[in-house]
Amino acid sequence: MEMFLEKVIQGLEKCKILSPKSVCFTRYFLKFKKWPDMKNPQTINEKLLWLEFYSDTSKWTDLSDKYRVREYLKEKGLEHLLVKLYGMYTDANDIDFEQLPDSFVIKTNNGCGTVNLVKDKNTLDIPKLKSVLNKWLKKPYGYLTGEPHYTKIKPCIIIEEMLPLHMGGVNL
C-alpha cells in the first residue's frame, strides 16, 4: 500500500497538483506514521523540514549540487579536501572512457543514489552505463522528493577519483 501511495504522490507532484511542502509532509507521514509538528519540532527530521520551509535556504542549492559545492569549498580555502575531478558532462555520450583511469567514481550532481563505483573500467558495460547516466540526468529529483532546492540544480555527470577504503588502519 505504501508503494502505491508513493507512486500517487510522485504522479501528483509531477503534475504540480501537490506543493513541495505537501509532498514532504506526506512522505514524512508515510515514513513515521504521524504528521510532522512544525509548531514545535522535536526530532531531527521535523527540524530539517522546518528549516527547509521556514528559513533561508538560498545556499542549499549550491551546497547540494555535488559539482558546484566544489567551487564553494575552493572559495573557503578548502580545495585540498576535494578529490581529483576527471570531468563534468551534460551528456553521457560525450564521455571518453579511454581517457579515464582504470578506477573512478561516476555520478550525477543533483540527487541521491545516482552513483557508480567503477573498480575496473575494462569490465564496464559502457553502453549500459551511458544509458543509465542519461536516465539519471532526466530524473526530476527535487520534484519527486519535495525538496525545492534540488529542482534548481542543473543536472550533470561528474567523474572523480575513487579513494581507497580504509578501516582501522587496514587497507580493505
Short mmCIF file of C-alpha atoms in Angstrom, two decimals:
data_model
loop_
_atom_site.label_atom_id
_atom_site.label_comp_id
_atom_site.label_asym_id
_atom_site.label_seq_id
_atom_site.Cartn_x
_atom_site.Cartn_y
_atom_site.Cartn_z
CA MET A 1 0.00 0.00 0.00
CA GLU A 2 2.82 2.42 0.87
CA MET A 3 4.45 1.84 -2.53
CA PHE A 4 1.14 2.65 -4.22
CA LEU A 5 0.77 5.87 -2.22
CA GLU A 6 4.38 6.78 -3.04
CA LYS A 7 3.62 6.42 -6.78
CA VAL A 8 0.45 8.51 -6.41
CA ILE A 9 2.41 11.27 -4.63
CA GLN A 10 5.07 11.24 -7.34
CA GLY A 11 2.45 11.50 -10.07
CA LEU A 12 0.61 14.36 -8.36
CA GLU A 13 3.84 16.24 -7.77
CA LYS A 14 4.93 15.82 -11.41
CA CYS A 15 1.59 17.31 -12.43
CA LYS A 16 2.15 20.16 -9.96
CA ILE A 17 -1.02 19.21 -8.07
CA LEU A 18 0.89 18.87 -4.79
CA SER A 19 3.23 21.55 -3.50
CA PRO A 20 6.74 20.59 -2.36
CA LYS A 21 5.60 21.12 1.24
CA SER A 22 2.66 18.74 0.76
CA VAL A 23 4.95 16.14 -0.80
CA CYS A 24 7.45 16.41 2.08
CA PHE A 25 4.80 16.25 4.78
CA THR A 26 3.04 13.30 3.11
CA ARG A 27 6.33 11.43 2.68
CA TYR A 28 7.06 12.13 6.35
CA PHE A 29 3.64 10.72 7.30
CA LEU A 30 4.21 7.57 5.24
CA LYS A 31 7.60 7.02 6.88
CA PHE A 32 6.79 7.88 10.51
CA LYS A 33 3.00 7.28 10.66
CA LYS A 34 2.38 10.79 12.01
CA TRP A 35 2.34 14.32 10.65
CA PRO A 36 5.39 16.50 11.34
CA ASP A 37 4.99 19.05 14.14
CA MET A 38 6.01 22.37 12.59
CA LYS A 39 4.88 24.48 15.56
CA ASN A 40 7.22 22.71 17.97
CA PRO A 41 9.60 20.44 16.00
CA GLN A 42 11.31 17.90 18.23
CA THR A 43 13.02 15.30 16.06
CA ILE A 44 15.91 15.98 13.69
CA ASN A 45 13.60 15.18 10.77
CA GLU A 46 11.00 17.69 11.93
CA LYS A 47 13.68 20.32 12.47
CA LEU A 48 15.10 19.77 8.99
CA LEU A 49 11.63 20.07 7.46
CA TRP A 50 11.05 23.27 9.43
CA LEU A 51 14.34 24.68 8.15
CA GLU A 52 13.50 23.68 4.58
CA PHE A 53 10.20 25.57 4.52
CA TYR A 54 10.52 28.32 7.13
CA SER A 55 14.13 29.54 6.96
CA ASP A 56 16.59 30.96 4.47
CA THR A 57 17.57 28.13 2.13
CA SER A 58 19.22 30.32 -0.50
CA LYS A 59 22.55 28.44 -0.23
CA TRP A 60 21.04 24.97 -0.12
CA THR A 61 21.05 24.58 -3.92
CA ASP A 62 24.77 25.35 -4.26
CA LEU A 63 25.64 23.18 -1.28
CA SER A 64 23.50 20.26 -2.53
CA ASP A 65 24.99 20.36 -6.03
CA LYS A 66 27.92 17.90 -5.98
CA TYR A 67 29.66 19.88 -8.72
CA ARG A 68 29.04 23.47 -7.61
CA VAL A 69 29.91 22.71 -3.98
CA ARG A 70 33.48 22.22 -5.18
CA GLU A 71 33.65 25.93 -6.04
CA TYR A 72 32.26 26.82 -2.60
CA LEU A 73 34.98 24.74 -0.92
CA LYS A 74 37.66 26.43 -3.06
CA GLU A 75 36.34 29.87 -2.03
CA LYS A 76 36.60 28.82 1.63
CA GLY A 77 40.22 27.70 1.19
CA LEU A 78 39.35 24.03 1.46
CA GLU A 79 40.34 22.93 -2.04
CA HIS A 80 42.83 20.46 -0.53
CA LEU A 81 39.88 18.38 0.73
CA LEU A 82 38.49 17.76 -2.75
CA VAL A 83 39.09 14.54 -4.62
CA LYS A 84 40.50 14.83 -8.12
CA LEU A 85 37.90 15.71 -10.74
CA TYR A 86 38.34 13.89 -14.06
CA GLY A 87 35.47 15.58 -15.86
CA MET A 88 32.00 17.10 -15.95
CA TYR A 89 29.49 16.26 -18.69
CA THR A 90 25.90 17.10 -19.56
CA ASP A 91 25.54 14.02 -21.78
CA ALA A 92 26.99 10.58 -21.08
CA ASN A 93 27.70 10.11 -24.78
CA ASP A 94 30.39 12.82 -24.56
CA ILE A 95 32.50 10.83 -22.07
CA ASP A 96 35.74 9.43 -23.48
CA PHE A 97 36.20 6.34 -21.31
CA GLU A 98 39.58 5.64 -22.90
CA GLN A 99 40.97 8.79 -21.26
CA LEU A 100 39.81 7.78 -17.76
CA PRO A 101 41.92 5.83 -15.26
CA ASP A 102 41.12 2.19 -14.52
CA SER A 103 39.02 3.07 -11.46
CA PHE A 104 36.84 6.10 -10.75
CA VAL A 105 33.50 7.26 -9.34
CA ILE A 106 30.87 8.44 -11.80
CA LYS A 107 27.69 10.13 -10.56
CA THR A 108 25.16 12.83 -11.17
CA ASN A 109 25.37 16.05 -9.19
CA ASN A 110 21.69 16.53 -8.42
CA GLY A 111 20.30 13.61 -6.49
CA CYS A 112 20.80 10.72 -4.16
CA GLY A 113 21.85 7.19 -5.05
CA THR A 114 22.90 8.08 -8.59
CA VAL A 115 26.47 6.88 -8.27
CA ASN A 116 28.51 4.10 -9.83
CA LEU A 117 31.82 2.92 -8.37
CA VAL A 118 33.96 1.70 -11.25
CA LYS A 119 36.73 -0.51 -9.88
CA ASP A 120 37.92 -1.73 -13.29
CA LYS A 121 36.78 0.07 -16.42
CA ASN A 122 37.85 -2.91 -18.55
CA THR A 123 34.88 -4.89 -17.18
CA LEU A 124 32.45 -1.99 -17.65
CA ASP A 125 29.41 -2.25 -19.93
CA ILE A 126 29.85 1.27 -21.33
CA PRO A 127 26.66 1.44 -23.46
CA LYS A 128 24.57 0.31 -20.48
CA LEU A 129 26.28 2.81 -18.15
CA LYS A 130 25.72 5.65 -20.63
CA SER A 131 22.04 4.76 -20.84
CA VAL A 132 21.68 4.71 -17.04
CA LEU A 133 23.54 8.01 -16.66
CA ASN A 134 21.37 9.77 -19.23
CA LYS A 135 18.23 8.47 -17.47
CA TRP A 136 19.56 9.82 -14.17
CA LEU A 137 20.11 13.23 -15.78
CA LYS A 138 16.41 13.37 -16.72
CA LYS A 139 15.13 12.37 -13.27
CA PRO A 140 13.37 15.37 -11.69
CA TYR A 141 14.88 14.65 -8.28
CA GLY A 142 13.65 17.63 -6.26
CA TYR A 143 10.09 17.31 -7.53
CA LEU A 144 9.87 13.65 -6.57
CA THR A 145 11.19 14.25 -3.06
CA GLY A 146 9.55 17.58 -2.26
CA GLU A 147 12.95 19.27 -1.87
CA PRO A 148 12.72 22.53 -3.84
CA HIS A 149 16.43 23.34 -3.62
CA TYR A 150 17.23 20.27 -5.77
CA THR A 151 14.90 21.48 -8.55
CA LYS A 152 17.24 24.44 -9.17
CA ILE A 153 20.32 22.28 -9.84
CA LYS A 154 21.33 21.96 -13.49
CA PRO A 155 21.97 18.20 -13.84
CA CYS A 156 25.38 16.98 -14.94
CA ILE A 157 27.62 13.94 -14.65
CA ILE A 158 30.84 14.18 -12.69
CA ILE A 159 33.71 11.73 -12.68
CA GLU A 160 36.05 11.76 -9.72
CA GLU A 161 38.94 9.85 -8.28
CA MET A 162 37.99 6.71 -6.36
CA LEU A 163 39.51 6.79 -2.90
CA PRO A 164 40.82 3.58 -1.29
CA LEU A 165 38.75 2.18 1.55
CA HIS A 166 40.50 2.17 4.94
CA MET A 167 39.16 0.64 8.11
CA GLY A 168 41.13 0.79 11.34
CA GLY A 169 44.40 1.37 9.50
CA VAL A 170 43.93 -1.73 7.35
CA ASN A 171 43.53 -1.28 3.60
CA LEU A 172 40.44 -3.25 2.54
#
